[in-house]
Amino acid sequence: QQQVKQSPQSLIVQKGGISIINCAYENTAFDYFPWYQQFPGKGPALLIAIRPDVSEKKEGRFTISFNKSAKQFSLHIMDSQPGDSATYFCAAFDTGNFNKFYFGSGTKLNVKP
Amino acid sequence: DAGVTQSPTHLIKTRGQQVTLRCSPKSGHDTVSWYQQALGQGPQFIFQYYEEEERQRGNFPDRFSGHQFPNYSSELNVNALLLGDSALYLCASSLRPPGHEQYFGPGTRLTVT
């Protein structure tokens, strides 16, 4: 059973546009939701993370929106740039029960100049 | 401040052989987690080490084993290699369990022929 479902699999956005990636989870025990950015040949880099007690968190051009009742969260990249072209992974973690870290399947973002 | 380092960068092995991968955590971190990332997929959790003990484990066979040293560095060992073990192996470090704020290394690309 896939713990975290991520969509779309790939995304093409024009420079300056908004990129939106969505994730859904089932386990209500999850209480930490990070997003990672991965460039080819590199390890994932932590971008931004959110706890379920807030509905939105913004860091620069990156915003996480969180809907606890729907068990969904999304990453918004404002003013997308060609340098943002990478694969993005959402993840979910249960910090209270020392549980495992579950990643989504990834979204390959291509920002056209 | 050194980040997470891994060695070697690339490795080619033959089916049935054994391999050891190494990881040095980010300065100040004491917890190391290992992940397997198949091409085009999200990372899959293998296990986590803290205080030189395996604290939790993902759904991987006993052929996958690890070790953590007193200086917090870690090794991942895989015995009886299969073609399906070909993947990018990622090490992530964090500060104490649950260790959800994880910082990843660049990975070791293992190819089994």
mmCIF file of C-alpha atoms in Angstrom:
data_model
loop_
_atom_site.group_PDB
_atom_site.id
_atom_site.type_symbol
_atom_site.label_atom_id
_atom_site.label_comp_id
_atom_site.label_asym_id
_atom_site.label_seq_id
_atom_site.Cartn_x
_atom_site.Cartn_y
_atom_site.Cartn_z
ATOM 1 C CA GLN A 1 0.000 0.000 0.000
ATOM 2 C CA GLN A 2 1.397 3.328 -1.060
ATOM 3 C CA GLN A 3 1.481 5.573 1.990
ATOM 4 C CA VAL A 4 1.909 8.839 0.079
ATOM 5 C CA LYS A 5 0.469 9.431 -3.398
ATOM 6 C CA GLN A 6 1.979 12.209 -5.476
ATOM 7 C CA SER A 7 0.788 13.851 -8.684
ATOM 8 C CA PRO A 8 1.425 14.757 -11.398
ATOM 9 C CA GLN A 9 4.286 12.529 -12.459
ATOM 10 C CA SER A 10 5.662 15.298 -14.671
ATOM 11 C CA LEU A 11 4.946 18.984 -15.114
ATOM 12 C CA ILE A 12 5.912 21.589 -17.703
ATOM 13 C CA VAL A 13 5.575 25.252 -16.734
ATOM 14 C CA GLN A 14 6.578 28.450 -18.472
ATOM 15 C CA LYS A 15 9.078 30.731 -16.790
ATOM 16 C CA GLY A 16 7.267 33.026 -14.389
ATOM 17 C CA GLY A 17 4.339 30.642 -13.980
ATOM 18 C CA ILE A 18 3.116 28.777 -10.914
ATOM 19 C CA SER A 19 4.051 25.127 -10.433
ATOM 20 C CA ILE A 20 1.693 23.062 -8.289
ATOM 21 C CA ILE A 21 2.416 19.545 -7.052
ATOM 22 C CA ASN A 22 -0.050 17.583 -4.961
ATOM 23 C CA CYS A 23 0.245 14.812 -2.398
ATOM 24 C CA ALA A 24 -2.266 12.756 -0.454
ATOM 25 C CA TYR A 25 -1.800 10.478 2.520
ATOM 26 C CA GLU A 26 -3.862 7.960 4.455
ATOM 27 C CA ASN A 27 -2.244 7.566 7.864
ATOM 28 C CA THR A 28 -3.597 10.259 10.200
ATOM 29 C CA ALA A 29 -0.650 9.665 12.535
ATOM 30 C CA PHE A 30 1.643 11.490 10.121
ATOM 31 C CA ASP A 31 2.605 14.844 11.630
ATOM 32 C CA TYR A 32 5.526 16.122 9.585
ATOM 33 C CA PHE A 33 5.336 16.776 5.855
ATOM 34 C CA PRO A 34 8.494 17.875 4.048
ATOM 35 C CA TRP A 35 9.202 18.557 0.405
ATOM 36 C CA TYR A 36 12.502 17.658 -1.177
ATOM 37 C CA GLN A 37 14.138 18.871 -4.388
ATOM 38 C CA GLN A 38 16.464 16.559 -6.257
ATOM 39 C CA PHE A 39 18.709 17.405 -9.188
ATOM 40 C CA PRO A 40 20.116 14.637 -11.405
ATOM 41 C CA GLY A 41 23.031 12.866 -9.742
ATOM 42 C CA LYS A 42 22.399 14.548 -6.399
ATOM 43 C CA GLY A 43 20.705 13.570 -3.179
ATOM 44 C CA PRO A 44 17.351 15.116 -2.203
ATOM 45 C CA ALA A 45 17.600 18.527 -0.543
ATOM 46 C CA LEU A 46 15.083 19.624 2.083
ATOM 47 C CA LEU A 47 13.094 22.561 0.682
ATOM 48 C CA ILE A 48 10.324 23.288 3.123
ATOM 49 C CA ALA A 49 8.259 21.366 5.664
ATOM 50 C CA ILE A 50 4.978 21.776 7.503
ATOM 51 C CA ARG A 51 3.215 20.427 10.573
ATOM 52 C CA PRO A 52 -0.546 19.775 10.484
ATOM 53 C CA ASP A 53 -1.321 22.510 13.012
ATOM 54 C CA VAL A 54 -0.945 25.166 10.293
ATOM 55 C CA SER A 55 -2.653 25.371 6.915
ATOM 56 C CA GLU A 56 0.069 27.175 5.023
ATOM 57 C CA LYS A 57 3.781 27.832 5.215
ATOM 58 C CA LYS A 58 5.725 30.103 2.914
ATOM 59 C CA GLU A 59 9.455 30.363 2.364
ATOM 60 C CA GLY A 60 10.449 32.666 -0.458
ATOM 61 C CA ARG A 61 8.839 31.449 -3.680
ATOM 62 C CA PHE A 62 7.870 28.098 -2.128
ATOM 63 C CA THR A 63 4.572 27.590 -0.302
ATOM 64 C CA ILE A 64 3.076 24.464 1.260
ATOM 65 C CA SER A 65 -0.703 24.338 1.553
ATOM 66 C CA PHE A 66 -2.065 21.761 3.989
ATOM 67 C CA ASN A 67 -5.610 20.410 4.221
ATOM 68 C CA LYS A 68 -5.847 18.170 7.271
ATOM 69 C CA SER A 69 -9.465 17.109 6.747
ATOM 70 C CA ALA A 70 -8.798 16.054 3.164
ATOM 71 C CA LYS A 71 -5.414 14.551 4.084
ATOM 72 C CA GLN A 72 -3.784 16.438 1.266
ATOM 73 C CA PHE A 73 -0.913 18.864 0.933
ATOM 74 C CA SER A 74 0.633 20.655 -1.989
ATOM 75 C CA LEU A 75 3.724 22.569 -3.014
ATOM 76 C CA HIS A 76 3.354 25.823 -4.919
ATOM 77 C CA ILE A 77 6.359 27.350 -6.662
ATOM 78 C CA MET A 78 5.659 30.952 -7.554
ATOM 79 C CA ASP A 79 7.477 32.726 -10.390
ATOM 80 C CA SER A 80 8.970 29.416 -11.535
ATOM 81 C CA GLN A 81 12.481 29.655 -12.980
ATOM 82 C CA PRO A 82 14.456 27.313 -15.270
ATOM 83 C CA GLY A 83 16.756 26.668 -12.290
ATOM 84 C CA ASP A 84 13.775 25.120 -10.494
ATOM 85 C CA SER A 85 13.747 22.291 -13.042
ATOM 86 C CA ALA A 86 14.262 19.210 -10.895
ATOM 87 C CA THR A 87 12.378 16.300 -9.395
ATOM 88 C CA TYR A 88 10.291 17.120 -6.338
ATOM 89 C CA PHE A 89 9.318 14.607 -3.676
ATOM 90 C CA CYS A 90 6.782 14.975 -0.921
ATOM 91 C CA ALA A 91 7.130 12.889 2.206
ATOM 92 C CA ALA A 92 5.282 12.084 5.406
ATOM 93 C CA PHE A 93 6.564 11.132 8.827
ATOM 94 C CA ASP A 94 5.103 10.082 12.171
ATOM 95 C CA THR A 95 7.397 11.652 14.737
ATOM 96 C CA GLY A 96 5.499 10.395 17.748
ATOM 97 C CA ASN A 97 5.671 6.711 17.063
ATOM 98 C CA PHE A 98 9.201 6.523 15.758
ATOM 99 C CA ASN A 99 7.793 5.419 12.480
ATOM 100 C CA LYS A 100 9.277 5.344 9.053
ATOM 101 C CA PHE A 101 9.696 8.092 6.529
ATOM 102 C CA TYR A 102 7.496 7.656 3.433
ATOM 103 C CA PHE A 103 8.246 9.408 0.167
ATOM 104 C CA GLY A 104 5.959 10.084 -2.763
ATOM 105 C CA SER A 105 6.932 8.818 -6.198
ATOM 106 C CA GLY A 106 8.211 12.207 -7.396
ATOM 107 C CA THR A 107 7.273 14.924 -9.889
ATOM 108 C CA LYS A 108 9.670 15.913 -12.621
ATOM 109 C CA LEU A 109 9.329 19.661 -13.164
ATOM 110 C CA ASN A 110 10.541 21.313 -16.348
ATOM 111 C CA VAL A 111 10.404 25.108 -16.430
ATOM 112 C CA LYS A 112 10.608 26.410 -19.992
ATOM 113 C CA PRO A 113 12.537 29.676 -20.524
ATOM 114 C CA ASP B 1 30.258 23.032 7.880
ATOM 115 C CA ALA B 2 30.576 19.731 6.063
ATOM 116 C CA GLY B 3 27.368 18.184 4.880
ATOM 117 C CA VAL B 4 26.651 14.497 4.526
ATOM 118 C CA THR B 5 29.341 12.691 2.582
ATOM 119 C CA GLN B 6 29.173 9.252 0.987
ATOM 120 C CA SER B 7 31.692 6.967 -0.629
ATOM 121 C CA PRO B 8 32.238 5.668 -3.165
ATOM 122 C CA THR B 9 30.368 7.740 -5.746
ATOM 123 C CA HIS B 10 29.875 4.867 -8.152
ATOM 124 C CA LEU B 11 30.334 1.139 -7.830
ATOM 125 C CA ILE B 12 29.957 -1.796 -10.200
ATOM 126 C CA LYS B 13 29.564 -5.283 -8.764
ATOM 127 C CA THR B 14 28.671 -8.739 -10.011
ATOM 128 C CA ARG B 15 25.671 -10.782 -8.896
ATOM 129 C CA GLY B 16 26.405 -12.702 -5.713
ATOM 130 C CA GLN B 17 29.112 -10.348 -4.522
ATOM 131 C CA GLN B 18 29.025 -8.259 -1.382
ATOM 132 C CA VAL B 19 29.297 -4.471 -1.140
ATOM 133 C CA THR B 20 29.969 -1.923 1.602
ATOM 134 C CA LEU B 21 28.901 1.694 1.311
ATOM 135 C CA ARG B 22 30.024 4.429 3.681
ATOM 136 C CA CYS B 23 28.473 7.580 5.080
ATOM 137 C CA SER B 24 29.665 10.440 7.258
ATOM 138 C CA PRO B 25 26.854 12.501 8.777
ATOM 139 C CA LYS B 26 26.536 16.259 8.819
ATOM 140 C CA SER B 27 28.498 17.882 11.631
ATOM 141 C CA GLY B 28 26.488 17.744 14.852
ATOM 142 C CA HIS B 29 24.182 14.955 13.703
ATOM 143 C CA ASP B 30 24.096 11.603 15.450
ATOM 144 C CA THR B 31 21.443 9.649 13.574
ATOM 145 C CA VAL B 32 21.919 8.042 10.180
ATOM 146 C CA SER B 33 19.258 6.605 7.898
ATOM 147 C CA TRP B 34 19.783 4.686 4.669
ATOM 148 C CA TYR B 35 17.531 4.697 1.622
ATOM 149 C CA GLN B 36 17.414 2.887 -1.701
ATOM 150 C CA GLN B 37 16.260 4.927 -4.692
ATOM 151 C CA ALA B 38 15.505 3.048 -7.881
ATOM 152 C CA LEU B 39 15.567 4.994 -11.114
ATOM 153 C CA GLY B 40 12.509 7.211 -11.409
ATOM 154 C CA GLN B 41 11.241 6.361 -7.937
ATOM 155 C CA GLY B 42 11.180 7.977 -4.538
ATOM 156 C CA PRO B 43 13.626 6.836 -1.859
ATOM 157 C CA GLN B 44 12.665 3.702 0.080
ATOM 158 C CA PHE B 45 13.650 3.529 3.738
ATOM 159 C CA ILE B 46 16.094 0.720 4.587
ATOM 160 C CA PHE B 47 17.009 1.352 8.240
ATOM 161 C CA GLN B 48 18.037 3.951 10.796
ATOM 162 C CA TYR B 49 20.961 3.902 13.220
ATOM 163 C CA TYR B 50 21.324 5.771 16.481
ATOM 164 C CA GLU B 51 23.748 5.130 19.340
ATOM 165 C CA GLU B 52 25.339 2.391 17.237
ATOM 166 C CA GLU B 53 22.114 0.384 17.131
ATOM 167 C CA GLU B 54 19.584 -0.275 14.395
ATOM 168 C CA ARG B 55 16.477 1.542 15.641
ATOM 169 C CA GLN B 56 14.007 0.803 12.909
ATOM 170 C CA ARG B 57 13.912 -1.015 9.641
ATOM 171 C CA GLY B 58 12.006 -0.858 6.405
ATOM 172 C CA ASN B 59 10.843 -3.746 4.276
ATOM 173 C CA PHE B 60 14.251 -4.994 3.186
ATOM 174 C CA PRO B 61 15.687 -8.517 3.525
ATOM 175 C CA ASP B 62 18.423 -9.490 5.942
ATOM 176 C CA ARG B 63 20.928 -9.267 3.094
ATOM 177 C CA PHE B 64 20.917 -5.573 3.936
ATOM 178 C CA SER B 65 22.772 -4.838 7.142
ATOM 179 C CA GLY B 66 24.457 -1.857 8.661
ATOM 180 C CA HIS B 67 26.682 -0.497 11.306
ATOM 181 C CA GLN B 68 27.223 2.784 13.078
ATOM 182 C CA PHE B 69 30.550 3.754 14.582
ATOM 183 C CA PRO B 70 31.238 5.817 17.722
ATOM 184 C CA ASN B 71 31.961 8.871 15.540
ATOM 185 C CA TYR B 72 28.386 8.497 14.114
ATOM 186 C CA SER B 73 29.557 7.452 10.659
ATOM 187 C CA SER B 74 27.813 4.460 9.185
ATOM 188 C CA GLU B 75 28.169 1.592 6.734
ATOM 189 C CA LEU B 76 25.595 -0.195 4.643
ATOM 190 C CA ASN B 77 26.407 -3.767 3.677
ATOM 191 C CA VAL B 78 24.579 -5.755 1.050
ATOM 192 C CA ASN B 79 25.312 -9.463 0.644
ATOM 193 C CA ALA B 80 24.528 -11.816 -2.231
ATOM 194 C CA LEU B 81 23.857 -8.968 -4.636
ATOM 195 C CA LEU B 82 20.956 -9.271 -7.065
ATOM 196 C CA LEU B 83 20.408 -7.378 -10.293
ATOM 197 C CA GLY B 84 17.475 -5.673 -8.575
ATOM 198 C CA ASP B 85 19.803 -4.131 -6.017
ATOM 199 C CA SER B 86 21.042 -1.716 -8.675
ATOM 200 C CA ALA B 87 20.021 1.717 -7.405
ATOM 201 C CA LEU B 88 21.164 4.974 -5.863
ATOM 202 C CA TYR B 89 21.827 4.426 -2.166
ATOM 203 C CA LEU B 90 21.267 7.511 -0.089
ATOM 204 C CA CYS B 91 22.407 8.267 3.394
ATOM 205 C CA ALA B 92 20.601 10.896 5.450
ATOM 206 C CA SER B 93 21.643 12.316 8.781
ATOM 207 C CA SER B 94 19.604 13.991 11.493
ATOM 208 C CA LEU B 95 19.736 14.959 15.124
ATOM 209 C CA ARG B 96 18.404 12.243 17.436
ATOM 210 C CA PRO B 97 15.403 10.064 16.680
ATOM 211 C CA PRO B 98 12.838 10.395 15.366
ATOM 212 C CA GLY B 99 15.226 12.277 13.111
ATOM 213 C CA HIS B 100 12.629 13.614 10.738
ATOM 214 C CA GLU B 101 14.615 16.681 9.654
ATOM 215 C CA GLN B 102 16.902 14.714 7.422
ATOM 216 C CA TYR B 103 19.765 15.946 5.290
ATOM 217 C CA PHE B 104 20.800 13.710 2.418
ATOM 218 C CA GLY B 105 24.171 12.939 0.958
ATOM 219 C CA PRO B 106 24.817 12.745 -2.797
ATOM 220 C CA GLY B 107 24.390 8.985 -2.835
ATOM 221 C CA THR B 108 26.305 5.996 -4.141
ATOM 222 C CA ARG B 109 25.239 4.652 -7.519
ATOM 223 C CA LEU B 110 25.449 0.850 -7.358
ATOM 224 C CA THR B 111 25.249 -1.160 -10.562
ATOM 225 C CA VAL B 112 24.978 -4.941 -10.318
ATOM 226 C CA THR B 113 25.803 -6.862 -13.503
#
